[in-house]
Short mmCIF file of C-alpha atoms and ligand atoms in Angstrom, two decimals:
data_model
loop_
_atom_site.label_atom_id
_atom_site.label_comp_id
_atom_site.label_asym_id
_atom_site.label_seq_id
_atom_site.Cartn_x
_atom_site.Cartn_y
_atom_site.Cartn_z
CA MET A 268 -0.01 -0.11 0.19
CA GLN A 269 2.78 2.24 0.65
CA GLY A 270 3.00 5.25 -1.93
CA LYS A 271 -0.41 4.09 -3.52
CA LYS A 272 -2.80 6.73 -4.54
CA ILE A 273 -6.34 5.90 -3.77
CA LEU A 274 -9.24 8.29 -4.49
CA LEU A 275 -12.06 7.36 -2.05
CA GLY A 276 -15.54 8.41 -3.26
CA ILE A 277 -18.17 8.20 -0.14
CA THR A 278 -22.04 8.56 -0.89
CA GLY A 279 -24.72 8.83 1.53
CA SER A 280 -25.19 6.03 3.48
CA ILE A 281 -25.08 5.24 7.18
CA ALA A 282 -21.89 3.17 6.35
CA ALA A 283 -20.13 6.63 5.78
CA TYR A 284 -18.93 6.56 9.29
CA LYS A 285 -16.87 3.28 8.52
CA SER A 286 -14.99 5.57 5.76
CA VAL A 287 -13.53 7.53 8.87
CA TYR A 288 -11.88 4.19 9.99
CA LEU A 289 -10.89 3.30 6.25
CA VAL A 290 -9.38 6.39 5.66
CA ARG A 291 -6.98 5.98 9.00
CA MET A 292 -6.09 2.19 7.63
CA LEU A 293 -5.11 3.78 4.34
CA VAL A 294 -2.88 6.50 5.60
CA LYS A 295 -1.39 4.40 8.34
CA ALA A 296 -0.92 1.61 5.43
CA GLY A 297 1.37 4.24 3.68
CA ALA A 298 -1.13 5.32 1.02
CA GLU A 299 -1.83 8.76 -0.33
CA VAL A 300 -5.46 9.21 -0.39
CA LYS A 301 -7.87 11.66 -1.84
CA ILE A 302 -11.50 12.18 -1.02
CA ILE A 303 -14.36 13.10 -3.21
CA MET A 304 -18.19 12.90 -1.25
CA THR A 305 -21.71 13.21 -2.56
CA PRO A 306 -23.54 16.12 -1.46
CA SER A 307 -25.69 13.57 0.32
CA ALA A 308 -22.74 11.79 2.01
CA LYS A 309 -22.12 15.23 4.15
CA ASP A 310 -25.19 14.17 6.31
CA PHE A 311 -23.23 11.34 7.57
CA VAL A 312 -19.87 11.75 8.08
CA SER A 313 -17.89 15.52 8.26
CA PRO A 314 -15.46 16.32 5.37
CA LEU A 315 -13.33 18.21 8.22
CA THR A 316 -13.26 14.74 10.03
CA LEU A 317 -12.08 13.11 6.47
CA SER A 318 -9.79 15.85 5.10
CA THR A 319 -7.75 15.86 8.68
CA LEU A 320 -7.35 12.37 8.45
CA SER A 321 -6.53 12.17 4.94
CA ARG A 322 -4.26 15.26 5.19
CA ASN A 323 -5.95 16.17 1.72
CA PRO A 324 -8.70 18.77 1.22
CA VAL A 325 -11.91 17.01 0.61
CA LEU A 326 -14.15 17.71 -2.58
CA VAL A 327 -17.75 17.73 -2.87
CA ASP A 328 -18.95 20.38 -5.41
CA LEU A 329 -19.28 19.95 -9.03
CA PHE A 330 -19.40 23.82 -9.65
CA ASP A 331 -16.62 24.61 -7.64
CA GLU A 332 -13.92 26.28 -10.38
CA GLN A 333 -11.21 23.95 -8.74
CA SER A 334 -12.79 20.80 -8.48
CA TRP A 335 -14.51 21.33 -12.00
CA SER A 336 -11.26 21.24 -13.64
CA ASN A 337 -9.46 18.63 -11.63
CA HIS A 338 -12.15 16.03 -11.85
CA VAL A 339 -10.42 14.36 -15.16
CA MET A 340 -6.90 15.06 -13.48
CA LEU A 341 -8.25 12.95 -10.17
CA GLY A 342 -9.17 9.92 -12.15
CA ARG A 343 -5.57 9.72 -13.90
CA TRP A 344 -4.23 11.01 -10.78
CA ALA A 345 -5.30 7.60 -9.01
CA ASP A 346 -3.73 3.77 -8.86
CA VAL A 347 -7.35 2.99 -7.83
CA MET A 348 -10.55 4.84 -7.49
CA LEU A 349 -12.71 3.11 -4.49
CA VAL A 350 -16.32 4.24 -3.81
CA ALA A 351 -16.75 3.31 -0.51
CA PRO A 352 -19.80 2.88 0.78
CA LEU A 353 -21.50 2.87 -2.77
CA SER A 354 -25.27 3.66 -2.05
CA CYS A 355 -28.35 2.36 -3.84
CA ASN A 356 -28.86 5.54 -5.66
CA THR A 357 -25.15 6.09 -6.59
CA ILE A 358 -25.29 2.54 -8.20
CA ALA A 359 -28.18 3.32 -10.16
CA LYS A 360 -26.51 6.61 -11.71
CA MET A 361 -23.06 5.09 -12.09
CA ALA A 362 -24.72 2.22 -14.14
CA ASN A 363 -26.78 4.98 -16.14
CA GLY A 364 -24.10 7.31 -16.94
CA GLN A 365 -25.36 10.13 -14.96
CA CYS A 366 -23.06 12.90 -14.08
CA ASP A 367 -25.17 15.25 -11.57
CA ASN A 368 -22.23 15.40 -9.11
CA LEU A 369 -18.48 15.97 -8.85
CA LEU A 370 -17.89 12.02 -7.68
CA LEU A 371 -20.07 10.81 -10.81
CA ALA A 372 -18.17 13.10 -13.25
CA VAL A 373 -15.12 11.53 -11.70
CA TYR A 374 -16.07 8.30 -11.98
CA LEU A 375 -17.34 8.83 -15.67
CA SER A 376 -13.96 10.28 -16.27
CA ALA A 377 -11.57 8.04 -14.87
CA THR A 378 -9.17 6.13 -16.76
CA CYS A 379 -7.78 4.08 -13.23
CA PRO A 380 -9.74 0.59 -12.13
CA VAL A 381 -12.62 1.19 -10.12
CA VAL A 382 -13.97 -0.75 -7.26
CA ALA A 383 -16.57 -0.11 -5.23
CA ALA A 384 -18.27 -1.56 -1.79
CA PRO A 385 -22.00 -1.15 -1.21
CA ALA A 386 -23.83 -0.59 1.48
CA MET A 387 -27.92 -0.63 2.24
CA ASP A 388 -30.84 -2.45 3.33
CA GLU A 389 -31.15 -6.29 2.40
CA ASP A 390 -34.37 -5.78 0.57
CA MET A 391 -32.88 -3.01 -1.74
CA TRP A 392 -29.90 -5.14 -2.31
CA HIS A 393 -31.86 -8.02 -3.42
CA HIS A 394 -34.31 -6.00 -5.44
CA PRO A 395 -33.75 -6.86 -9.20
CA ALA A 396 -33.26 -3.40 -10.10
CA THR A 397 -30.00 -3.29 -7.90
CA LYS A 398 -28.93 -6.70 -8.83
CA PHE A 399 -29.44 -5.46 -12.82
CA ASN A 400 -27.33 -2.12 -11.86
CA VAL A 401 -24.45 -4.20 -9.90
CA ALA A 402 -24.54 -6.43 -13.43
CA ARG A 403 -23.97 -3.43 -15.03
CA LEU A 404 -21.37 -2.15 -13.16
CA THR A 405 -19.71 -5.36 -13.52
CA SER A 406 -19.98 -5.51 -17.17
CA PHE A 407 -17.84 -2.14 -17.31
CA GLY A 408 -15.16 -3.52 -15.75
CA ASN A 409 -15.63 -1.92 -12.17
CA LYS A 410 -14.90 -4.27 -9.44
CA ILE A 411 -17.54 -4.87 -6.79
CA ILE A 412 -16.66 -5.56 -3.15
CA PRO A 413 -19.07 -8.33 -1.91
CA VAL A 414 -21.70 -6.86 1.15
CA GLU A 415 -21.70 -8.43 4.21
CA LYS A 416 -24.07 -10.16 6.54
CA GLY A 417 -25.08 -8.65 9.89
CA ASP A 418 -27.43 -5.97 11.69
CA LEU A 419 -28.23 -3.49 9.33
CA ALA A 420 -29.69 0.23 10.23
CA SER A 421 -32.95 -0.85 9.64
CA GLY A 422 -32.89 -3.12 12.74
CA LEU A 423 -33.11 -6.05 10.62
CA HIS A 424 -30.44 -8.75 9.96
CA GLY A 425 -29.25 -9.69 6.98
CA ASP A 426 -27.20 -9.36 3.80
CA GLY A 427 -26.14 -5.53 2.84
CA ARG A 428 -23.40 -4.22 5.25
CA MET A 429 -20.70 -2.52 3.70
CA ALA A 430 -17.49 -4.82 3.68
CA GLU A 431 -15.46 -3.87 7.19
CA PRO A 432 -12.55 -1.74 6.31
CA GLU A 433 -10.04 -3.93 7.15
CA ASN A 434 -11.41 -6.24 4.55
CA ILE A 435 -11.89 -3.63 2.14
CA VAL A 436 -7.86 -2.95 2.32
CA LYS A 437 -7.18 -6.36 2.13
CA TYR A 438 -8.99 -6.50 -1.05
CA LEU A 439 -7.41 -3.30 -2.51
CA GLU A 440 -3.65 -4.87 -1.87
CA THR A 441 -4.63 -8.59 -3.13
CA ASN A 442 -6.49 -7.44 -6.45
CA PHE A 443 -4.22 -4.18 -7.09
CA PHE A 444 -0.83 -4.12 -5.50
CA LEU A 445 0.57 -7.54 -4.59
CA THR A 446 3.10 -8.73 -7.13
CA GLY A 447 2.88 -12.20 -7.57
CA GLN A 448 7.32 -12.30 -7.53
CA LEU A 449 7.20 -14.68 -4.84
CA LYS A 450 3.78 -16.23 -4.75
CA ASP A 451 4.39 -19.70 -3.26
CA LYS A 452 7.31 -18.70 -1.26
CA LYS A 453 7.20 -18.72 2.41
CA ALA A 454 8.97 -16.23 4.21
CA ILE A 455 10.40 -15.90 7.77
CA VAL A 456 11.27 -12.78 9.46
CA THR A 457 12.62 -11.77 12.58
CA ALA A 458 12.76 -7.99 14.01
CA GLY A 459 12.77 -6.13 17.29
CA PRO A 460 15.08 -6.52 20.44
CA THR A 461 14.86 -9.72 22.81
CA TYR A 462 14.66 -9.12 26.62
CA GLU A 463 16.62 -11.15 29.06
CA PRO A 464 14.74 -11.27 32.26
CA LEU A 465 17.15 -10.30 35.46
CA ASP A 466 13.82 -10.64 37.91
CA PRO A 467 10.24 -10.41 37.33
CA VAL A 468 10.64 -6.01 36.63
CA ARG A 469 14.20 -6.13 35.16
CA PHE A 470 15.49 -7.11 32.17
CA ILE A 471 18.46 -6.82 29.52
CA GLY A 472 17.50 -5.10 26.13
CA ASN A 473 18.55 -2.53 23.52
CA HIS A 474 17.10 0.05 21.44
CA SER A 475 15.76 -2.05 18.07
CA SER A 476 12.37 -0.58 17.52
CA GLY A 477 11.55 -3.51 15.19
CA LYS A 478 10.92 -0.82 12.06
CA MET A 479 13.45 -2.16 10.02
CA GLY A 480 12.01 -6.28 10.24
CA LEU A 481 8.58 -5.01 10.14
CA ALA A 482 9.01 -3.26 6.68
CA ILE A 483 10.94 -6.24 5.02
CA ALA A 484 7.73 -8.41 6.49
CA LYS A 485 5.02 -5.96 4.79
CA GLU A 486 7.31 -6.04 1.60
CA LEU A 487 7.83 -9.93 1.14
CA TYR A 488 3.69 -10.02 2.03
CA SER A 489 3.04 -7.08 -1.04
CA ARG A 490 5.50 -9.52 -3.13
CA GLY A 491 3.01 -12.59 -2.60
CA ALA A 492 4.52 -14.35 0.04
CA ASP A 493 3.60 -16.15 2.70
CA VAL A 494 5.19 -14.55 5.82
CA THR A 495 5.62 -15.27 9.23
CA LEU A 496 7.09 -12.09 11.63
CA ILE A 497 8.77 -13.30 14.56
CA MET A 498 8.73 -10.32 16.68
CA GLY A 499 10.56 -9.45 20.12
CA PRO A 500 8.97 -7.02 22.48
CA THR A 501 8.17 -3.77 20.93
CA HIS A 502 6.48 -0.02 21.31
CA LEU A 503 5.52 0.07 17.33
CA SER A 504 1.87 0.08 16.83
CA PHE A 505 1.25 -1.78 13.75
CA SER A 506 -1.02 -4.00 11.70
CA ALA A 507 0.30 -7.30 10.65
CA ASN A 508 -2.30 -6.79 7.39
CA GLY A 509 -1.99 -10.46 6.43
CA VAL A 510 1.40 -11.39 8.10
CA SER A 511 1.49 -14.04 10.55
CA LEU A 512 2.71 -12.44 13.79
CA VAL A 513 4.65 -14.48 16.48
CA ASN A 514 5.51 -12.89 19.51
CA VAL A 515 8.20 -13.56 21.38
CA THR A 516 10.46 -12.02 24.35
CA THR A 517 13.61 -14.15 24.98
CA ALA A 518 16.53 -14.93 22.79
CA ASP A 519 15.75 -18.36 23.43
CA GLU A 520 11.98 -18.00 22.49
CA MET A 521 12.99 -16.18 19.30
CA TYR A 522 15.38 -19.44 18.86
CA ASN A 523 12.71 -21.88 19.15
CA ALA A 524 10.24 -19.95 16.97
CA CYS A 525 12.85 -19.63 14.03
CA MET A 526 13.32 -23.42 14.55
CA ASP A 527 9.84 -24.46 13.86
CA LYS A 528 9.21 -22.54 11.03
CA PHE A 529 12.62 -22.74 9.07
CA GLU A 530 12.28 -26.35 7.48
CA GLU A 531 9.36 -25.00 5.49
CA ALA A 532 10.87 -21.49 4.83
CA ASP A 533 12.30 -20.43 1.42
CA ILE A 534 13.77 -17.23 2.41
CA THR A 535 14.66 -16.22 6.18
CA ILE A 536 15.63 -12.53 7.05
CA MET A 537 17.05 -12.23 10.53
CA ALA A 538 16.93 -8.41 11.16
CA ALA A 539 16.24 -8.69 15.11
CA ALA A 540 18.51 -7.44 17.25
CA VAL A 541 19.00 -10.46 19.69
CA ALA A 542 20.59 -10.51 22.91
CA ASP A 543 24.13 -12.14 22.91
CA TYR A 544 23.97 -12.89 26.04
CA THR A 545 21.62 -13.54 28.89
CA PRO A 546 21.43 -14.07 32.66
CA ILE A 547 22.72 -17.45 33.97
CA ASN A 548 20.14 -16.77 36.83
CA THR A 549 16.62 -15.31 36.57
CA ALA A 550 15.79 -14.00 40.13
CA ASP A 551 11.90 -15.25 41.16
CA GLU A 552 11.62 -12.25 43.26
CA LYS A 553 12.74 -8.64 42.63
CA ILE A 554 16.32 -8.02 43.46
CA LYS A 555 16.55 -5.82 46.60
CA LYS A 556 18.81 -2.61 46.84
CA LYS A 557 20.98 -4.37 49.54
CA GLU A 558 24.69 -4.33 48.11
CA ASN A 559 26.68 -1.51 46.78
CA SER A 560 27.40 -3.31 44.01
CA ILE A 561 26.10 -6.67 42.13
CA SER A 562 27.66 -8.82 39.45
CA ILE A 563 25.27 -10.42 37.35
CA GLU A 564 26.51 -13.46 35.64
CA LEU A 565 25.81 -13.85 32.17
CA THR A 566 26.03 -16.59 29.43
CA LYS A 567 25.96 -16.65 25.48
CA THR A 568 22.83 -16.97 24.03
CA LYS A 569 21.98 -19.40 21.16
CA ASP A 570 23.71 -17.53 17.83
CA ILE A 571 20.20 -18.24 16.16
CA LEU A 572 21.34 -17.35 12.58
CA LYS A 573 24.52 -19.69 12.72
CA ALA A 574 22.31 -22.48 13.78
CA LEU A 575 19.94 -21.97 10.65
CA GLY A 576 23.21 -21.20 8.76
CA ALA A 577 24.14 -24.97 9.52
CA LYS A 578 20.73 -26.49 8.95
CA LYS A 579 20.30 -24.55 5.46
CA LYS A 580 19.46 -26.90 2.47
CA ASN A 581 20.02 -26.06 -1.13
CA GLY A 582 17.27 -23.46 -2.30
CA GLN A 583 17.21 -21.45 0.97
CA VAL A 584 17.70 -18.25 1.10
CA LEU A 585 19.31 -17.01 4.37
CA VAL A 586 20.10 -13.39 5.08
CA GLY A 587 21.34 -11.56 8.03
CA PHE A 588 22.13 -8.44 9.56
CA ALA A 589 25.36 -6.72 10.68
CA LEU A 590 25.26 -3.63 13.00
CA GLU A 591 28.52 -2.40 13.48
CA THR A 592 30.61 0.39 14.65
CA ASN A 593 34.08 -0.22 13.32
CA ASN A 594 35.57 -2.78 10.83
CA GLU A 595 31.98 -2.70 9.08
CA GLU A 596 33.15 -4.86 6.07
CA ILE A 597 35.49 -7.37 7.44
CA TYR A 598 33.17 -8.01 10.37
CA ALA A 599 30.19 -8.21 7.37
CA ASN A 600 32.25 -10.89 5.45
CA GLN A 601 33.43 -12.58 8.69
CA LYS A 602 29.11 -13.08 9.43
CA LEU A 603 28.74 -14.23 6.08
CA LYS A 604 31.28 -17.17 5.99
CA GLU A 605 30.91 -18.10 10.01
CA LYS A 606 26.90 -18.02 10.06
CA ASN A 607 26.56 -19.83 6.32
CA THR A 608 24.25 -17.05 5.03
CA ASP A 609 23.65 -16.01 1.28
CA LEU A 610 23.89 -12.46 2.10
CA ILE A 611 24.55 -9.91 4.95
CA VAL A 612 22.69 -6.76 4.87
CA LEU A 613 25.21 -4.20 6.86
CA ASN A 614 24.22 -0.63 9.05
CA SER A 615 26.83 1.09 9.72
CA LEU A 616 26.11 3.10 12.98
CA ASN A 617 28.69 5.48 11.75
CA ASP A 618 26.27 6.59 8.94
CA SER A 619 23.95 9.03 10.34
CA GLY A 620 20.33 8.23 9.56
CA ALA A 621 21.20 4.83 10.01
CA GLY A 622 20.09 2.06 12.78
CA PHE A 623 17.97 1.99 15.70
CA GLY A 624 15.01 4.00 16.00
CA HIS A 625 15.38 5.72 12.83
CA ASP A 626 12.97 5.84 10.14
CA THR A 627 15.33 5.78 7.35
CA ASN A 628 18.40 3.69 6.92
CA LYS A 629 21.96 3.13 4.75
CA ILE A 630 22.89 -0.35 3.90
CA THR A 631 25.54 -2.20 2.04
CA ILE A 632 24.48 -6.11 1.01
CA PHE A 633 27.34 -8.78 0.94
CA GLU A 634 26.54 -11.63 -1.07
CA LYS A 635 28.67 -15.07 -0.45
CA GLY A 636 30.11 -14.65 -4.03
CA GLY A 637 31.98 -11.65 -2.96
CA GLN A 638 29.48 -9.06 -4.91
CA VAL A 639 29.01 -5.86 -2.67
CA PHE A 640 25.94 -3.85 -3.50
CA ARG A 641 25.65 0.04 -1.76
CA PHE A 642 22.68 2.00 -1.49
CA GLU A 643 22.07 5.49 -0.47
CA THR A 644 19.70 6.95 2.65
CA LYS A 645 16.21 5.94 2.35
CA SER A 646 13.03 5.39 4.39
CA LYS A 647 13.24 2.07 5.83
CA GLN A 648 10.02 0.75 3.74
CA ALA A 649 12.29 1.94 0.52
CA VAL A 650 15.35 -0.04 2.02
CA ALA A 651 13.24 -3.16 2.68
CA LYS A 652 12.15 -3.13 -1.16
CA ASP A 653 16.04 -2.56 -2.13
CA ILE A 654 16.80 -5.78 -0.21
CA ILE A 655 13.86 -7.62 -1.76
CA ASP A 656 14.67 -6.49 -5.12
CA LYS A 657 18.28 -7.94 -4.57
CA ILE A 658 17.35 -10.88 -3.42
CA ILE A 659 14.66 -11.66 -6.78
CA GLN A 660 17.52 -10.64 -8.74
CA LEU A 661 19.59 -12.96 -7.47
CA TYR A 662 17.63 -15.72 -6.83
CA TYR A 663 14.43 -15.82 -8.50
CA ALA A 664 15.34 -14.05 -11.66
N1 CTP B 92 22.17 -12.71 15.48
C1 CTP B 92 21.25 -14.61 15.98
N2 CTP B 92 21.16 -14.54 17.04
C2 CTP B 92 22.34 -14.26 18.18
C3 CTP B 92 22.52 -12.93 17.54
C4 CTP B 92 22.70 -12.38 16.61
O1 CTP B 92 20.21 -14.74 15.04
N3 CTP B 92 22.53 -14.62 19.39
C5 CTP B 92 21.61 -12.74 14.01
C6 CTP B 92 21.01 -11.30 14.29
O2 CTP B 92 19.49 -11.10 13.92
C7 CTP B 92 21.39 -10.14 12.85
C8 CTP B 92 23.29 -11.29 12.98
O3 CTP B 92 22.87 -12.43 14.04
O4 CTP B 92 21.18 -10.98 11.72
C9 CTP B 92 24.44 -10.47 13.24
O5 CTP B 92 23.69 -9.98 14.44
P1 CTP B 92 25.06 -9.11 15.15
O6 CTP B 92 24.57 -8.64 16.60
O7 CTP B 92 25.45 -7.51 14.35
O8 CTP B 92 26.10 -10.11 15.55
P2 CTP B 92 27.13 -11.19 16.54
O9 CTP B 92 26.95 -12.48 15.65
O10 CTP B 92 25.64 -10.89 17.63
O11 CTP B 92 28.51 -10.64 16.45
P3 CTP B 92 28.72 -9.33 17.41
O12 CTP B 92 27.80 -8.95 18.56
O13 CTP B 92 30.42 -9.58 18.11
O14 CTP B 92 29.25 -8.62 16.37
#
């Protein structure tokens, strides 16, 4: 969804309140959203709310000078025009090519694909006239997201509810934005830190946010892979959106989760900042402040990447990360060999805009045959795209 341009048409239906959630989800997923409302949609939801959430002005009036001159360009700007909710009245107008408001003018001039999520009462939905109009829209090449069954505004229970916003987002992703490059491939991504407990309230951890691994998981998913994201404790608020999420806390839990999934995986990318040491003993009760100094004995955690490298079979692609502060390239090459990986993605803490917590990263990819690929500082989503492009180019082209 990152960077996709979505033109959202909202019509007069009680389901318009769900458009508020829909816009939030689309924007959160990285889409650029522009909104057109029919005049009657304003009775159900406020343009101010929608323009605040979409960070764009909301267009309503056909005769507003700016909107009128824009209506052709809007349909050309968008990757997809989504009408949600689509009322019974607007279905009929769209099916007959009527043009008495801005939304309809944009629809008729749109060169992008059009998809609609109808919403109405059950009897209206099942009326032959509605069926006829929906069939007409489909025959024009428009796509219809099926209505859902449930409680209706009339108090009745049945067909006619607009699809839930998360289902609409999923529909857009699957039908318009996912590429099939990694279809039928299974992928594992690790992300975030691990926390190693000292006692019930304290732990040893690190500043990893999980952003890089999350961006990689989303990118793999957008290429059609079946993705499992094994995530250490994170403060990130995110929706996994099609990615299977396994939450872990300690290095040992991450090891077990990876071992569990690795045999099946075609691609494994270890972006997690796994703790290298863990306390030998974890106190059952809170450690009290008695002594002036205390020593805590630590032992090495299992090196997950190395263990996976030892199990790796032909055809499996294994990618590690290296976060270094000095002798970056030497250490990256060492890790490539010692951990038997196909690629090591190096990020150096000496590069500004790279590393923990940032929204950007600067990487160099080392390949086991000796090739080196250098990249500029980019957003973590763009870095994820570079990593997956490289994997596809090297192993699946
Ligand atoms: N890694 C791992 N298990 C560990 C430690 C690290 O799987 N117990 C993985 C990380 O996810 C990363 C790669 O190994 O993909 C390199 O991690 P890094 O911390 O840079 O290297 P280490 O092997 O831990 O070595 P050092 O800390 O000495 O640089």
